[in-house]
Amino acid sequence: MGNVYVFDHPLIQHKLTHIRDKRTGTKEFRELVEEVSALMAYEITRDMPLREVTVETPVAPARCKVLAGKKLGLVPILRAGLGMVDGILRLIPAAKVGHIGLYRDPETLEPVKYYAKMPSDIEERDLIVIDPMLATGGSAAAAIQMIKEMGGRSIKLMCLIAAPEGIKRVHGEHDDVDIYAAAVDERLNEKSYIVPGLGDAGDRLFGTR
Ligand code: PRP
Ligand code: URA
């Protein structure tokens, strides 16, 4: 069964509070999402393997560690997932970025697919699917399924806020996928928005409605 990891670092929690606040405007919202994503990337990559190399310092040779070359891939779910990409790339600039286009039909709440493009060496990469909101879990579960059908093998899911319903659905359909979140909220409301959540992530990121 997949695990759920909640990042309770004080900086993440502080920034998430401002992200939730309805008075936070688009510019600040976008900057904060980027910052929290970078902090979460720092936590999510803790288990990346290292190897030893020798470098010459101005004083002497030194045995040091560098990343062991395990390749990463980020897969934002369009469109709100895009808001998290740059923050993560700041820490992991060599990661390749695939894209999954999905939106949640407002009536049926089922995900509607419209785009998919993955790195050519998808089988070799550790993939992080990114989306700020895990609500019913329909979008994330469908995105993961699409990625698996395109050859993805090692998949993590990273979101800002997860609802218990979304966690249950993703793990019900993909028990090999660990979920990383900055918060797990109470529940979904009658429109399947996360309560208390942050509202519509895509609209707040891009200033639409
Ligand atoms: C939002 C969000 C997730 C999805 C979560 O996207 O970014 O992708 O809803 O809901 P679910 O867990 O119930 O599927 P939305 O469909 O609003 O599209 P957008 O990113 O284009 O705004
Ligand atoms: N999508 C959002 O952007 N917010 C929610 O609360 C649920 C789905």
Coordinates of C-alpha atoms and ligand atoms in Angstrom, one line a residue:
M1 CA 0.0 0.0 0.0
G2 CA 1.3 3.5 -0.8
N3 CA 2.2 5.9 2.0
V4 CA 1.1 9.5 2.7
Y5 CA 3.8 11.9 3.8
V6 CA 2.8 15.3 5.2
F7 CA 5.5 17.9 5.2
D8 CA 5.1 19.8 8.4
H9 CA 8.2 22.0 8.1
P10 CA 7.4 25.4 9.6
L11 CA 8.3 27.4 6.4
I12 CA 6.0 25.2 4.4
Q13 CA 3.1 25.5 6.9
H14 CA 3.6 29.3 7.2
K15 CA 3.5 29.8 3.4
L16 CA 0.6 27.5 2.9
T17 CA -1.4 29.6 5.4
H18 CA -0.9 32.6 3.1
I19 CA -1.7 30.6 0.1
R20 CA -5.1 29.5 1.6
D21 CA -6.0 33.1 2.6
K22 CA -8.6 34.5 0.2
R23 CA -7.1 37.9 0.4
T24 CA -3.8 36.7 -1.2
G25 CA -3.8 38.0 -4.8
T26 CA -2.6 36.2 -7.9
K27 CA 1.0 37.5 -8.0
E28 CA 1.7 36.6 -4.3
F29 CA -0.3 33.3 -4.6
R30 CA 1.9 32.3 -7.6
E31 CA 5.1 33.2 -5.8
L32 CA 4.1 31.3 -2.7
V33 CA 3.1 28.2 -4.6
E34 CA 6.5 28.3 -6.3
E35 CA 8.3 28.7 -2.9
V36 CA 6.4 25.9 -1.2
S37 CA 7.0 23.6 -4.2
A38 CA 10.7 24.2 -3.9
L39 CA 10.7 23.4 -0.2
M40 CA 8.7 20.3 -0.8
A41 CA 11.1 19.3 -3.6
Y42 CA 13.9 19.5 -1.0
E43 CA 12.0 17.1 1.3
I44 CA 10.9 14.7 -1.4
T45 CA 14.4 14.2 -2.8
R46 CA 15.9 13.2 0.6
D47 CA 16.3 9.6 -0.5
M48 CA 18.1 10.4 -3.8
P49 CA 21.2 8.2 -4.1
L50 CA 24.7 9.7 -3.9
R51 CA 28.1 8.5 -5.2
E52 CA 31.6 9.5 -4.3
V53 CA 33.9 11.6 -6.5
T54 CA 37.2 13.3 -6.0
V55 CA 37.5 17.0 -6.5
E56 CA 40.6 19.2 -6.1
T57 CA 39.9 22.0 -3.7
P58 CA 42.4 24.9 -3.7
V59 CA 44.0 23.1 -0.7
A60 CA 43.9 19.3 -1.4
P61 CA 42.0 16.5 -3.1
A62 CA 38.7 15.8 -1.4
R63 CA 36.4 12.8 -1.6
C64 CA 32.9 14.3 -1.9
K65 CA 29.4 13.2 -2.9
V66 CA 27.3 14.0 -6.0
L67 CA 23.9 12.7 -7.1
A68 CA 24.2 9.2 -8.4
G69 CA 22.6 10.0 -11.7
K70 CA 19.1 8.6 -11.1
K71 CA 17.1 10.7 -13.5
L72 CA 14.0 12.6 -12.4
G73 CA 11.0 13.6 -14.4
L74 CA 8.3 16.1 -13.3
V75 CA 4.8 15.7 -14.7
P76 CA 2.5 18.6 -13.9
I77 CA -1.2 18.0 -14.4
L78 CA -2.4 21.0 -16.5
R79 CA -3.1 23.5 -15.7
A80 CA -2.7 24.2 -12.0
G81 CA 0.3 21.8 -11.8
L82 CA 2.3 24.3 -13.9
G83 CA 2.4 26.6 -10.9
M84 CA 4.6 24.2 -9.1
V85 CA 7.1 23.4 -11.8
D86 CA 9.5 26.4 -11.7
G87 CA 10.0 26.1 -7.9
I88 CA 11.0 22.4 -8.2
L89 CA 13.2 23.1 -11.2
R90 CA 15.1 25.7 -9.2
L91 CA 16.4 22.8 -7.1
I92 CA 16.5 20.1 -9.7
P93 CA 17.3 21.9 -13.0
A94 CA 18.2 18.7 -14.8
A95 CA 14.8 17.2 -14.4
K96 CA 12.8 16.7 -17.6
V97 CA 9.2 17.9 -17.7
G98 CA 6.3 15.9 -19.1
H99 CA 2.8 17.2 -19.3
I100 CA -0.6 15.7 -18.7
G101 CA -3.6 17.7 -19.8
L102 CA -6.8 17.0 -17.7
Y103 CA -9.6 19.0 -16.4
R104 CA -12.4 18.0 -14.0
D105 CA -15.8 18.1 -15.7
P106 CA -17.8 20.4 -13.4
E107 CA -20.9 18.3 -13.8
T108 CA -19.7 14.7 -13.7
L109 CA -16.5 15.5 -11.7
E110 CA -14.8 13.0 -14.0
P111 CA -11.4 13.9 -15.5
V112 CA -11.4 14.8 -19.2
K113 CA -8.1 14.1 -21.0
Y114 CA -6.8 16.5 -23.6
Y115 CA -3.0 16.2 -23.7
A116 CA 0.0 13.9 -22.9
K117 CA 3.7 14.3 -23.6
M118 CA 6.4 12.5 -21.7
P119 CA 10.2 12.4 -21.7
S120 CA 11.4 9.8 -24.2
D121 CA 13.2 7.8 -21.5
I122 CA 10.2 7.7 -19.2
E123 CA 10.9 4.1 -18.1
E124 CA 14.3 5.1 -16.6
R125 CA 13.1 8.1 -14.7
D126 CA 11.7 8.6 -11.2
L127 CA 8.6 10.6 -11.9
I128 CA 6.9 13.1 -9.7
V129 CA 3.3 13.9 -10.7
I130 CA 2.5 17.4 -9.5
D131 CA -0.8 19.1 -8.9
P132 CA -1.7 21.5 -6.1
M133 CA -5.1 19.9 -5.3
L134 CA -6.0 16.2 -4.7
A135 CA -9.8 16.4 -4.3
T136 CA -11.8 13.4 -5.4
G137 CA -8.5 12.0 -6.8
G138 CA -10.1 11.4 -10.2
S139 CA -7.6 13.6 -12.0
A140 CA -4.5 12.3 -10.3
A141 CA -5.6 8.6 -10.6
A142 CA -6.2 9.2 -14.4
A143 CA -2.9 11.0 -14.9
I144 CA -1.0 8.2 -13.2
Q145 CA -2.8 5.6 -15.3
M146 CA -1.9 7.5 -18.5
I147 CA 1.8 7.8 -17.3
K148 CA 1.9 4.0 -16.6
E149 CA 0.4 3.3 -20.0
M150 CA 3.2 5.4 -21.6
G151 CA 5.8 3.4 -19.7
G152 CA 6.3 5.2 -16.4
R153 CA 7.3 2.8 -13.6
S154 CA 8.5 4.8 -10.6
I155 CA 5.8 7.4 -9.7
K156 CA 5.3 9.7 -6.7
L157 CA 2.4 12.2 -6.3
M158 CA 3.1 15.6 -4.9
C159 CA 0.3 18.1 -4.0
L160 CA -0.2 21.0 -1.7
I161 CA -3.5 20.0 -0.2
A162 CA -5.0 16.5 -0.2
A163 CA -8.5 15.4 0.8
P164 CA -9.0 12.0 2.5
E165 CA -11.3 11.0 -0.4
G166 CA -8.5 11.7 -3.0
I167 CA -5.9 9.8 -1.0
K168 CA -8.3 6.8 -0.8
R169 CA -9.0 6.9 -4.5
V170 CA -5.4 7.2 -5.7
H171 CA -4.3 4.4 -3.4
G172 CA -7.3 2.3 -4.4
E173 CA -6.2 2.5 -8.0
H174 CA -2.4 2.8 -7.6
D175 CA -1.1 1.2 -4.4
D176 CA 2.5 1.6 -5.6
V177 CA 2.3 5.4 -5.5
D178 CA 3.4 7.4 -2.4
I179 CA 1.6 10.7 -1.9
Y180 CA 3.5 13.8 -0.6
A181 CA 1.4 16.8 0.7
A182 CA 1.8 20.0 2.6
A183 CA -1.6 19.3 4.3
V184 CA -4.4 16.8 4.5
D185 CA -7.7 18.7 4.9
E186 CA -11.0 17.6 6.4
R187 CA -13.2 16.7 3.5
L188 CA -14.9 17.7 0.3
N189 CA -17.9 19.9 0.1
E190 CA -21.0 19.2 -2.1
K191 CA -19.2 20.6 -5.2
S192 CA -16.2 18.4 -4.4
Y193 CA -14.0 21.3 -3.4
I194 CA -11.6 20.7 -0.6
V195 CA -12.7 22.1 2.8
P196 CA -11.1 24.3 3.9
G197 CA -8.7 24.1 1.0
L198 CA -7.7 27.2 -0.9
G199 CA -10.4 27.5 -3.5
D200 CA -9.8 26.9 -7.2
A201 CA -6.0 26.5 -7.6
G202 CA -5.9 27.1 -11.4
D203 CA -8.0 30.2 -11.2
R204 CA -6.0 31.7 -8.3
L205 CA -2.7 31.0 -10.1
F206 CA -3.7 32.4 -13.4
G207 CA -6.3 35.0 -12.5
T208 CA -9.2 33.4 -14.2
R209 CA -12.6 32.2 -13.1
Ligands
PRP1 C1 -8.1 21.0 -10.4 C2 -6.8 20.6 -9.7 C3 -6.7 19.1 -10.0 C4 -8.2 18.7 -9.9 C5 -8.4 18.0 -8.6 O1 -7.9 21.1 -11.7 O2 -5.7 21.3 -10.2 O3 -6.2 18.8 -11.3 O4 -9.0 19.9 -10.1 O5 -9.7 17.5 -8.5 P1 -10.0 16.0 -8.5 O6 -9.0 15.4 -7.5 O7 -11.4 15.9 -8.0 O8 -9.9 15.4 -9.8 P2 -9.1 21.6 -12.7 O9 -9.9 20.4 -13.2 O10 -9.9 22.7 -12.0 O11 -8.4 22.1 -14.0 P3 -7.4 23.4 -14.1 O12 -6.1 23.0 -13.4 O13 -7.2 23.5 -15.6 O14 -8.0 24.5 -13.4
URA2 N1 -9.8 21.7 -7.7 C1 -9.4 22.9 -7.1 O1 -8.7 23.7 -7.7 N2 -9.7 23.1 -5.8 C2 -10.4 22.2 -5.1 O2 -10.7 22.4 -3.9 C3 -10.8 21.0 -5.7 C4 -10.5 20.8 -7.0

